[in-house]
Coordinates of C-alpha atoms in Angstrom, one line a residue:
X340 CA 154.3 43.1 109.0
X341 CA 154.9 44.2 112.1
X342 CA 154.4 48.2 113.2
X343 CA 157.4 50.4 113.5
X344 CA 158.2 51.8 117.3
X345 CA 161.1 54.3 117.5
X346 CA 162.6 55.1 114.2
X347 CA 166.3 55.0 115.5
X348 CA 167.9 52.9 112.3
X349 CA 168.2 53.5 108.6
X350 CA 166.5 50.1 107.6
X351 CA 163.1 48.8 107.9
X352 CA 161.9 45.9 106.8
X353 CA 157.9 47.0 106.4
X354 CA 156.5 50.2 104.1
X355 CA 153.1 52.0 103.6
X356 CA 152.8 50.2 99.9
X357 CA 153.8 46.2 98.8
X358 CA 157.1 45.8 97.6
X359 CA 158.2 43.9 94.0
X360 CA 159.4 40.6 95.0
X361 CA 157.2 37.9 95.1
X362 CA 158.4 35.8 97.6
X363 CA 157.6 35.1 101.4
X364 CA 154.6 36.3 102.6
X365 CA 153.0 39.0 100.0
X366 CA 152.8 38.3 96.5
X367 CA 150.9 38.9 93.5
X368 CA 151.0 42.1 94.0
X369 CA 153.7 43.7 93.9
X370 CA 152.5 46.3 95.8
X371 CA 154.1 45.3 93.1
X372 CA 150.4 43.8 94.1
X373 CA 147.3 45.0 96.0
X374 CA 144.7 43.1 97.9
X375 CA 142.8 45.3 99.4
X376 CA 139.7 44.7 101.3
X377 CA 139.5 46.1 105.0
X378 CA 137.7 44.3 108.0
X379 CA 138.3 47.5 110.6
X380 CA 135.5 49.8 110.6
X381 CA 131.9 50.3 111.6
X382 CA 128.9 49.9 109.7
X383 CA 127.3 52.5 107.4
X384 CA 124.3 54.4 109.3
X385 CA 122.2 53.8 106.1
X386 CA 123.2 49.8 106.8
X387 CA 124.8 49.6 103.5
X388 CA 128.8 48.7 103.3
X389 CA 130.8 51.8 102.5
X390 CA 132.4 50.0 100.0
X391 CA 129.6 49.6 98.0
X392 CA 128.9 53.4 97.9
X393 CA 132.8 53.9 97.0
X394 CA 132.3 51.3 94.1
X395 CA 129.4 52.9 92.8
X396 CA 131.4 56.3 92.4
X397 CA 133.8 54.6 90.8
X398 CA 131.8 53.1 88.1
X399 CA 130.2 56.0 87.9
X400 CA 133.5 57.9 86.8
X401 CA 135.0 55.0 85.2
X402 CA 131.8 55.3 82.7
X403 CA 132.2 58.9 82.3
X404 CA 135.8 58.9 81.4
X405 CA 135.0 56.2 78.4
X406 CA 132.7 58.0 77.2
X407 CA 134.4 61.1 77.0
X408 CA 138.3 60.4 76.4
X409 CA 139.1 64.4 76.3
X410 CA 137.0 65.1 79.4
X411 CA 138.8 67.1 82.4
X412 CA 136.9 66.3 85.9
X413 CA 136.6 69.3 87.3
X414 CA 134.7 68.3 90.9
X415 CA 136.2 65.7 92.5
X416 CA 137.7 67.3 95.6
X417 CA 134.6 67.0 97.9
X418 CA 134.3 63.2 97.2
X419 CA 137.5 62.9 99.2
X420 CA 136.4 64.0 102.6
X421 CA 133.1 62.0 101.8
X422 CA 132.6 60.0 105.3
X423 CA 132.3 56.5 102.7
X424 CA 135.6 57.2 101.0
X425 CA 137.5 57.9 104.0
X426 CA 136.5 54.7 106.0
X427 CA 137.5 52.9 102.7
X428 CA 140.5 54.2 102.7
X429 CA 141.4 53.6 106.2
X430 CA 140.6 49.9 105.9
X431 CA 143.0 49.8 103.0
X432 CA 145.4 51.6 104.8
X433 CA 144.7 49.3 107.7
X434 CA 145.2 46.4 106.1
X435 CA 148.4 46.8 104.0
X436 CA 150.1 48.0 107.9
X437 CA 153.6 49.9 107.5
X438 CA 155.5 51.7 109.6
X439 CA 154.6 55.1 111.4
X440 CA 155.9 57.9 109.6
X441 CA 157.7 61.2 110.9
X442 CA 154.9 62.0 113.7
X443 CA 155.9 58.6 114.8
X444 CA 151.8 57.4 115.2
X445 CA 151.1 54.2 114.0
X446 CA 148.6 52.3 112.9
X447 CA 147.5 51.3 116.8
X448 CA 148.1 54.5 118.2
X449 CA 145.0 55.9 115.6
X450 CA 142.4 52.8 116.8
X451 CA 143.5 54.0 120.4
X452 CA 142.6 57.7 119.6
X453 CA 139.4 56.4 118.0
X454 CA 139.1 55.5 114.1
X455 CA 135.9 57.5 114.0
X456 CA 137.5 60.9 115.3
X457 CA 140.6 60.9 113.4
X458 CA 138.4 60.0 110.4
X459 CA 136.7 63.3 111.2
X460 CA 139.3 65.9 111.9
X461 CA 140.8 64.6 108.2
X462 CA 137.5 65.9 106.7
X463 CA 137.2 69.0 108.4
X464 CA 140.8 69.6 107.6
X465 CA 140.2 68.9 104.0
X466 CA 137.0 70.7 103.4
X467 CA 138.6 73.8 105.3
X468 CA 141.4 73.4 103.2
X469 CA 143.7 73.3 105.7
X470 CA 145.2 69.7 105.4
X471 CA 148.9 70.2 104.7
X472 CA 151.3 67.0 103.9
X473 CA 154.4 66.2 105.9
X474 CA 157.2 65.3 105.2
X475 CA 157.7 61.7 104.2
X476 CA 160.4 59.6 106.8
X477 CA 163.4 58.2 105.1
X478 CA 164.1 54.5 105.6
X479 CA 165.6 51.8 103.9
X480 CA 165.0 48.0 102.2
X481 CA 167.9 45.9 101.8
X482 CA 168.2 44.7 98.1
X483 CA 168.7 41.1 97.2
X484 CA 172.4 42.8 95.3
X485 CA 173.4 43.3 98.9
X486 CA 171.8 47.6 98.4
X487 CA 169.3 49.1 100.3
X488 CA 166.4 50.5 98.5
X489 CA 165.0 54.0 99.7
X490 CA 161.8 54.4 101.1
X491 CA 159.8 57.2 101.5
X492 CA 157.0 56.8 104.1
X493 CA 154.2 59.2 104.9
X494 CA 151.9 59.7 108.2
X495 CA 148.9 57.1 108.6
X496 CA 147.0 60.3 107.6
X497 CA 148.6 61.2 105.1
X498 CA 148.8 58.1 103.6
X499 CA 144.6 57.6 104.3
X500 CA 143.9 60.9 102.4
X501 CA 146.6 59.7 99.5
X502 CA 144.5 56.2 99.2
X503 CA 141.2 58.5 99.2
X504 CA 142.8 60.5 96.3
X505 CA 143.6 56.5 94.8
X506 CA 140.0 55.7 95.0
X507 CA 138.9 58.9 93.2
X508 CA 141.3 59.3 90.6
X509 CA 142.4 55.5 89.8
X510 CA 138.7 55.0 88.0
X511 CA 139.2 57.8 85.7
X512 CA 142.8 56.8 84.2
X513 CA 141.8 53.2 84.1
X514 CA 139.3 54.7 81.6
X515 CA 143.1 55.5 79.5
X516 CA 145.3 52.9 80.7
X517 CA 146.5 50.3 78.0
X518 CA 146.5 46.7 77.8
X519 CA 150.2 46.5 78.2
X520 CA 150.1 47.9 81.8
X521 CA 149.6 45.4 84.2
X522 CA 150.9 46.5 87.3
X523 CA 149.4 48.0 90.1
X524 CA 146.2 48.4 88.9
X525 CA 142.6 46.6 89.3
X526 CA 142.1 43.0 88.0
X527 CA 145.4 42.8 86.5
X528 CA 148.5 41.0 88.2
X529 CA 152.3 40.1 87.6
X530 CA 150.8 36.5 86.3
X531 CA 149.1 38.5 83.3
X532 CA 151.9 39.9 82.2
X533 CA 153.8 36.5 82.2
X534 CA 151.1 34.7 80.5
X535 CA 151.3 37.5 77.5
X536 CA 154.8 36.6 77.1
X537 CA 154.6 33.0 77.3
X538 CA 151.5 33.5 74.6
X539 CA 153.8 35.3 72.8
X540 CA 157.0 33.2 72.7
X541 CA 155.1 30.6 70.9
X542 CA 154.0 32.6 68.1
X543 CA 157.8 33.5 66.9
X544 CA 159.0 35.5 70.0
X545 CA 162.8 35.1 69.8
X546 CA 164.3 38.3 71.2
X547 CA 163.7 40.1 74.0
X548 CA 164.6 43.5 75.2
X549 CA 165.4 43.1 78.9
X550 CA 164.5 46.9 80.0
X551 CA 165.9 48.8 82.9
X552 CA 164.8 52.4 83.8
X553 CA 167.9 54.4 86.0
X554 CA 166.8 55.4 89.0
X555 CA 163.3 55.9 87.9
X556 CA 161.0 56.7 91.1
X557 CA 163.4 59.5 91.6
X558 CA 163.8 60.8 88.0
X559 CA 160.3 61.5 87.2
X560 CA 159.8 65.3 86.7
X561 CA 157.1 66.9 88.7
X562 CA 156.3 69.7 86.3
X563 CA 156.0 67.1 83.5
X564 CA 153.6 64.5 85.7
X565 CA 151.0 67.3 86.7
X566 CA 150.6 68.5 83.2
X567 CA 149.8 64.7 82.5
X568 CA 147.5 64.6 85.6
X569 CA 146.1 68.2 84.5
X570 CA 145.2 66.4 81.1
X571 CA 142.0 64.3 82.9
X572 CA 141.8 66.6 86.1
X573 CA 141.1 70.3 86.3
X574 CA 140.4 70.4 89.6
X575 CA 142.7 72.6 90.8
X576 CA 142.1 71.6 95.3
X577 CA 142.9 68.2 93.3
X578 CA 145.8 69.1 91.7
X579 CA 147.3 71.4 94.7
X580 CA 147.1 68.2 96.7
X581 CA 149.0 66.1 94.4
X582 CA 151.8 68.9 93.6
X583 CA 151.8 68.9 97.6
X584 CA 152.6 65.2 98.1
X585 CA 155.3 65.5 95.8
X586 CA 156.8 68.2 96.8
X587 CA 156.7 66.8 100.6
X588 CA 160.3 66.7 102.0
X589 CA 162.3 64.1 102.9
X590 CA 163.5 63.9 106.8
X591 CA 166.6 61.5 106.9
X592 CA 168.5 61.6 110.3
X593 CA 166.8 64.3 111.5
X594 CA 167.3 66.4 108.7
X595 CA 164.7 67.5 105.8
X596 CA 165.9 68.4 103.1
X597 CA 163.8 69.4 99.6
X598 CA 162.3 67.4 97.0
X599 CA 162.9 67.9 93.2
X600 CA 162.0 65.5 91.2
X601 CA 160.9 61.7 91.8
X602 CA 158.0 60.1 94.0
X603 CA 158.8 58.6 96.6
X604 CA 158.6 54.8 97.2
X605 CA 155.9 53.8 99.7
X606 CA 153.6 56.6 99.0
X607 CA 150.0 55.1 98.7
X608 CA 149.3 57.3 95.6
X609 CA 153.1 57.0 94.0
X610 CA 152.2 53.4 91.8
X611 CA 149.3 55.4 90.2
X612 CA 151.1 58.7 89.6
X613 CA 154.1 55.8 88.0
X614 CA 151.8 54.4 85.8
X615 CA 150.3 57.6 84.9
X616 CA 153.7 59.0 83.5
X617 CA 154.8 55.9 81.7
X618 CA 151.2 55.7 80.2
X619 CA 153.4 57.9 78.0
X620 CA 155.3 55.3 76.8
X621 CA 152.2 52.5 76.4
X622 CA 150.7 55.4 74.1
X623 CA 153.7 56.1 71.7
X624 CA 154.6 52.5 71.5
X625 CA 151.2 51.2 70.9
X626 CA 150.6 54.3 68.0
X627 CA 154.2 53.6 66.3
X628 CA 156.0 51.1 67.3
X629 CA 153.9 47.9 68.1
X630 CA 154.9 46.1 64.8
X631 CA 158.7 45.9 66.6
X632 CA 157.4 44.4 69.0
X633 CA 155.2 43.4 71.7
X634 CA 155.0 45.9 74.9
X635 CA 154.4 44.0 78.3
X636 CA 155.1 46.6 81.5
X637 CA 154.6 46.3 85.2
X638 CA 155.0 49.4 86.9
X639 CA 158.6 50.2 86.0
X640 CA 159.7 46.7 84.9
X641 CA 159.4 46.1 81.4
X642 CA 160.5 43.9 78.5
X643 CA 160.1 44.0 74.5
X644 CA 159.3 40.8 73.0
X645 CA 160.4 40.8 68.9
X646 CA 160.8 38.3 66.7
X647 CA 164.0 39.2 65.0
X648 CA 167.1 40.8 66.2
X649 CA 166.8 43.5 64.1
X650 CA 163.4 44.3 65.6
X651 CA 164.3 44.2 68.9
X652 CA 167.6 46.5 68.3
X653 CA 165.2 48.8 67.1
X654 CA 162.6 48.4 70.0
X655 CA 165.4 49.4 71.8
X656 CA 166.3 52.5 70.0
X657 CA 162.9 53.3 69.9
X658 CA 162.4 53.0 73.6
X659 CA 165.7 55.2 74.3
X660 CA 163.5 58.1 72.2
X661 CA 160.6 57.8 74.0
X662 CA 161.8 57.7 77.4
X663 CA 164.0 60.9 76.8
X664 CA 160.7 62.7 76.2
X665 CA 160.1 62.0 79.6
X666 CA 163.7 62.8 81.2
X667 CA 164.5 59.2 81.4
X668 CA 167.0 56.6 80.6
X669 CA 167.6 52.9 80.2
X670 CA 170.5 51.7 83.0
X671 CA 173.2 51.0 80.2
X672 CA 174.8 47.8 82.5
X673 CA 171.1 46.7 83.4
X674 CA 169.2 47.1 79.5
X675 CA 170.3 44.2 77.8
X676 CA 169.0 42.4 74.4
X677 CA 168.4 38.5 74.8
X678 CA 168.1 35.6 72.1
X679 CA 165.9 32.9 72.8
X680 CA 165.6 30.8 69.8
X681 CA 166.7 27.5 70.7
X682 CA 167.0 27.9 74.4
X683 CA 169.9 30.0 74.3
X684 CA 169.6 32.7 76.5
X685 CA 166.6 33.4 79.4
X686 CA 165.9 36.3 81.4
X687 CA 164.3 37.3 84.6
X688 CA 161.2 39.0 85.0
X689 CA 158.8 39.6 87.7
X690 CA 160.6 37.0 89.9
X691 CA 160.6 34.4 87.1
X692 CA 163.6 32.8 85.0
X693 CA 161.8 32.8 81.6
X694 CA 163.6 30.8 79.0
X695 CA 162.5 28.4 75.9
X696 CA 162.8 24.9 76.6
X697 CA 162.4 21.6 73.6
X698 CA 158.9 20.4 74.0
X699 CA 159.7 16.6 74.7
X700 CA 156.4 15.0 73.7
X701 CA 156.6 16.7 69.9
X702 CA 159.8 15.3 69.9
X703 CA 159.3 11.9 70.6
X704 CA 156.2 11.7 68.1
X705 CA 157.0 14.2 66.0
X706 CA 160.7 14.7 65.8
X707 CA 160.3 18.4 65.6
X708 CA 162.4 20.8 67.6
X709 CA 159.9 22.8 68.9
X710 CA 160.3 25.4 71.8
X711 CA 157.9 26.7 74.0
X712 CA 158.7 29.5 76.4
X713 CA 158.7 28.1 79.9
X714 CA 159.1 29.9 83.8
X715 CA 160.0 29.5 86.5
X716 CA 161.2 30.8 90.2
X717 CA 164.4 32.8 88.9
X718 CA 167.3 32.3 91.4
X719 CA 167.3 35.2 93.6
X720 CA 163.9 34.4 93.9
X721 CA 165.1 30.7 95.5
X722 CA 167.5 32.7 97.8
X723 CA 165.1 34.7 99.0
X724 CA 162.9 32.5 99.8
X725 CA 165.7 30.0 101.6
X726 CA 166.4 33.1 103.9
X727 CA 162.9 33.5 104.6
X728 CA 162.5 29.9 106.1
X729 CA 165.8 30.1 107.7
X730 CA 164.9 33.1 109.5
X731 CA 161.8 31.1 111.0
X732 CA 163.7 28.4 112.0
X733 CA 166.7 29.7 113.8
X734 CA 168.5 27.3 115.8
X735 CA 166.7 28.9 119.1
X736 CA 163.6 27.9 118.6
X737 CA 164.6 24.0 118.7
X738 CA 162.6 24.2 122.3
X739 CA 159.1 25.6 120.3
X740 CA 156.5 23.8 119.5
X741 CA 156.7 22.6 116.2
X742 CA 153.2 23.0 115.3
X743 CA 153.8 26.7 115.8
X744 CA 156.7 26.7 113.6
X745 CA 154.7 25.1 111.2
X746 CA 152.0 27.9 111.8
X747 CA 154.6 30.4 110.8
X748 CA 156.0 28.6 108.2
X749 CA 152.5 28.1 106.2
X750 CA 151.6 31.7 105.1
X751 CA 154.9 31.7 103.5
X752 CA 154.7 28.9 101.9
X753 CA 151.4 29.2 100.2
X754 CA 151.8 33.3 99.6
X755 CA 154.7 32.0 97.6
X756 CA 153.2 29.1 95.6
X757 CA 150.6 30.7 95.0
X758 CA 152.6 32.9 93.0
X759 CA 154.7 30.8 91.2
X760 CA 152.4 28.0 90.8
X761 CA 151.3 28.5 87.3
X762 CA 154.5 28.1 85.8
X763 CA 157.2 25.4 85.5
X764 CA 158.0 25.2 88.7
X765 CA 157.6 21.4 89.8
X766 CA 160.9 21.2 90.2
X767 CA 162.0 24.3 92.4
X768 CA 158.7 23.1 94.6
X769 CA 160.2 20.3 95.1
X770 CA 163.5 21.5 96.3
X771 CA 162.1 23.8 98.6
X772 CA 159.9 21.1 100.3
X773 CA 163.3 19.3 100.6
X774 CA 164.9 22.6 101.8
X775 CA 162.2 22.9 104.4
X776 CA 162.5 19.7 106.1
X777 CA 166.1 19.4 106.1
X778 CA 165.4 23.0 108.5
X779 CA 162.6 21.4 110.4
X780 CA 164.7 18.0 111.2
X781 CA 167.6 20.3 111.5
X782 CA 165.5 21.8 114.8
X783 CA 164.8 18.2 115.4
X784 CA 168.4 17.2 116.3
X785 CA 169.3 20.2 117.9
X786 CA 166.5 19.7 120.8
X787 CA 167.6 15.6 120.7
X788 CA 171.3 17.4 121.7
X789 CA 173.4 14.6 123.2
X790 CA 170.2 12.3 123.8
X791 CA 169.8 11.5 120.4
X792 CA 169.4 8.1 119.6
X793 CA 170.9 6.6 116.6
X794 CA 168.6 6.0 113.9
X795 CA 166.2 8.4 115.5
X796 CA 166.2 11.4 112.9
X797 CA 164.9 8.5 110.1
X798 CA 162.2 8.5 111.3
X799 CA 161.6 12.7 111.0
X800 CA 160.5 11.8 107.3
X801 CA 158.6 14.5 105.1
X802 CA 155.4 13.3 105.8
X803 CA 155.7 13.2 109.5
X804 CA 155.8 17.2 109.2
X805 CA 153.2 16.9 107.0
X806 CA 150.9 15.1 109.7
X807 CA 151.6 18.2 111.6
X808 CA 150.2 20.5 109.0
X809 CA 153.3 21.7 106.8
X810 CA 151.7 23.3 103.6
X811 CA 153.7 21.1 100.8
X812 CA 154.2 22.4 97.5
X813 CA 154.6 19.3 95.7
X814 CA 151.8 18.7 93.4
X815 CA 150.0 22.3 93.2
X816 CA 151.1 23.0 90.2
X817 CA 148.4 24.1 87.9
X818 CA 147.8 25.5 84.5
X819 CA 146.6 29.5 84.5
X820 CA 143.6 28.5 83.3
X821 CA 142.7 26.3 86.0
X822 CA 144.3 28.2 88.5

């Protein structure tokens, strides 16, 4: 992603924290999907890796919050301006780039200053208490419905002493966090969650409740997340930092105006403060409503899987209960309940088209309708990728070198089959290698022009671009197991 300049438009096509789609270049987590280990940065004094020293911390809380499920930490403030967990969190800033928020600094503009010194005035602000948030920049994602999604992006520092605040607190409600959860948190991933389901469709999952929260990010009631916070942390510098990161203000146009309720999208902290609310939700269904049904949530994307449609009616009521609790509600024209006994209906989750499909070989031995519930690359998924590879090979770079449009073209492709690899997707793989040459010969004619000879584009054949280096997706297929 490239680094934001003069903020003088309303869209942006980068933010602070990973987006949900998995297609082109970032995948597997979201945000929805983190990878997050930093190269930038100097060497401990002591010789050892910062990140070893942050790890340690956070097994060492992670093992205290098991043990004592009721405990509230109550000294974890001065572990943020620690000199370990700052560099940490400056590599991970580093490395997810985004845009520059309202102070317009970017990412560059801090190595310039010196990594080391603005490293340092964060501590001294924060052990002086005097670190104060600023308001987040407005900016917005275009949609694959044709809307723009909002964005909230904070300053490079503000956003390093967030991901400090990550690194603290994320150990401690991991201790909590249920099985269901899978997104945005440590050695779990979007493929997790689709595995559970496809477990679960072959034991008698026939009905699914497609869920859709309205407007969730900015429905989520402050007063209502810190007493959840305030139920593992009594720190009270802790808490004041949190309340002040959302209660930051928006600046949109030039204009700041007050938040109310909601965090906002592209905070570093705002997936862990989402999961930490609709922990709510994993809790109560787990305790009194997991016979319905099985639970499988990612971030704010979530589906019920039942075996009958009674079940999953109730599921539904059920859900509609708990998430009023929480000063939510289901998006009535995006909530819907879906059959799929016998292939009938399919749904899209997580960038997949799940639906059951007849298992051919039982068939043909057997003669027994038997469904298993298959995935693959759900439509908008295909677009969106298509558009991708089109933008990399617009008709004006017929005159590059095609091994550098292949260079481009790579990271793409493998960031996205590496995602979608462990389903049913031989078939969409195929079509997009097919979609990718016809754009690659496409370039072909239009540097020929009028000196084309006829016959000539034949020989442009699939593998030709493969001899050049094109990643191919054919073939890589594989089973989650032996992914």
């Amino acid at each position: 992603m490239r680094e934001a300049r003069a903020e003088r438009t309303n869209v942006v096509k980068n933010n602070a924290a990973g987006g949900k789609g998995p297609w082109g270049g970032h995948v597997g987590g979201a945000g929805k999907r983190e990878g997050m280990a930093g190269t930038t940065g100097p060497n401990d004094p002591d010789g050892r890796r910062p990140s070893d020293k942050v790890r340690q911390l956070q097994r060492r809380l992670c093992a205290a919050a098991k043990r004592s499920p009721g405990r509230r930490f109550h000294a974890l403030y001065d572990h943020l301006h620690r000199s370990d967990v700052l560099w940490e969190a400056w590599k991970r800033v580093r490395k997810n780039k985004g845009a520059a928020g309202v102070d317009a600094k970017t990412l560059s503009a801090v190595e310039e200053h010196g990594v080391d010194r603005f490293l340092e005035e964060i501590a001294d602000a924060l052990r002086a208490g005097e670190y104060r948030a600023e308001v987040v920049l407005r900016r917005y994602i275009p949609k694959a419905d044709g809307k723009k999604r909002p964005l909230g992006i904070p300053t490079v520092r503000d956003r390093v002493v967030q991901m400090a605040a990550k690194l603290v607190l994320e150990p401690i409600f991991e201790a909590d966090f249920l099985p269901c959860s899978y997104g945005f948190r440590p050695k779990r991933s979007a493929t997790m969650a689709l595995e559970t389901l496809r477990k679960r469709g072959a034991k008698g999952g026939h009905h699914v409740l497609d869920a859709d929260i309205r407007d969730y990010f900015g429905s989520i009631d402050h007063d209502k997340l810190m007493k959840l916070v305030a139920r593992r942390i009594s720190d009270r510098r802790v808490l004041k930092l949190l309340r002040q990161w959302l209660e930051a203000g928006v600046m949109e146009e030039g204009v700041v105006s007050r938040v109310v309720a909601g965090t906002p999208q592209g905070g570093v902290i705002s997936p862990l403060l989402s999961n930490i609310y609709l922990h709510v939700l994993d809790v109560l269904w787990t305790r009194h409503s997991a016979p319905l049904g099985t639970l499988v949530r990612y971030a704010d994307d979530f589906v019920v899987m039942c075996n009958t449609k009674k079940q999953c009616e109730q599921a539904e009521q059920r859900i509609r209960v708990i998430l009023g609790r929480l000063g939510l509600e289901l998006h009535p024209d995006k909530t819907r309940r879906v059959e799929l006994y016998d292939g009938k209906q399919g749904f899209d989750f997580l960038g997949c088209h799940l639906h059951k499909r007849l298992s051919g070989p039982i068939w043909e031995k057997k003669r027994q309708r038997i469904y298993f519930l298959n995935r693959w690359p759900s439509q908008r998924s295909m677009q969106r990728i298509r558009q991708r590879v089109k933008d990399l090979t617009p008709r004006s770079r017929c005159h590059a070198d095609l091994r550098d449009v292949i260079s481009d073209l790579n990271p793409v492709l493998r960031g996205w089959g590496e995602y979608f690899r462990t389903g049913n997707a031989a078939k969409r793989f195929n079509q997009l290698d097919t979609y990718v040459w016809k754009r690659l010969v496409h370039l072909r004619v239009e540097r020929k022009g009028r000196h084309l000879q006829p016959g000539e584009a034949k020989r442009w054949t699939s593998e030709s671009f493969h001899d050049l280096g094109l990643h191919r997706l054919r073939g890589t297929v594989r089973y989650p197991e032996a992914a």
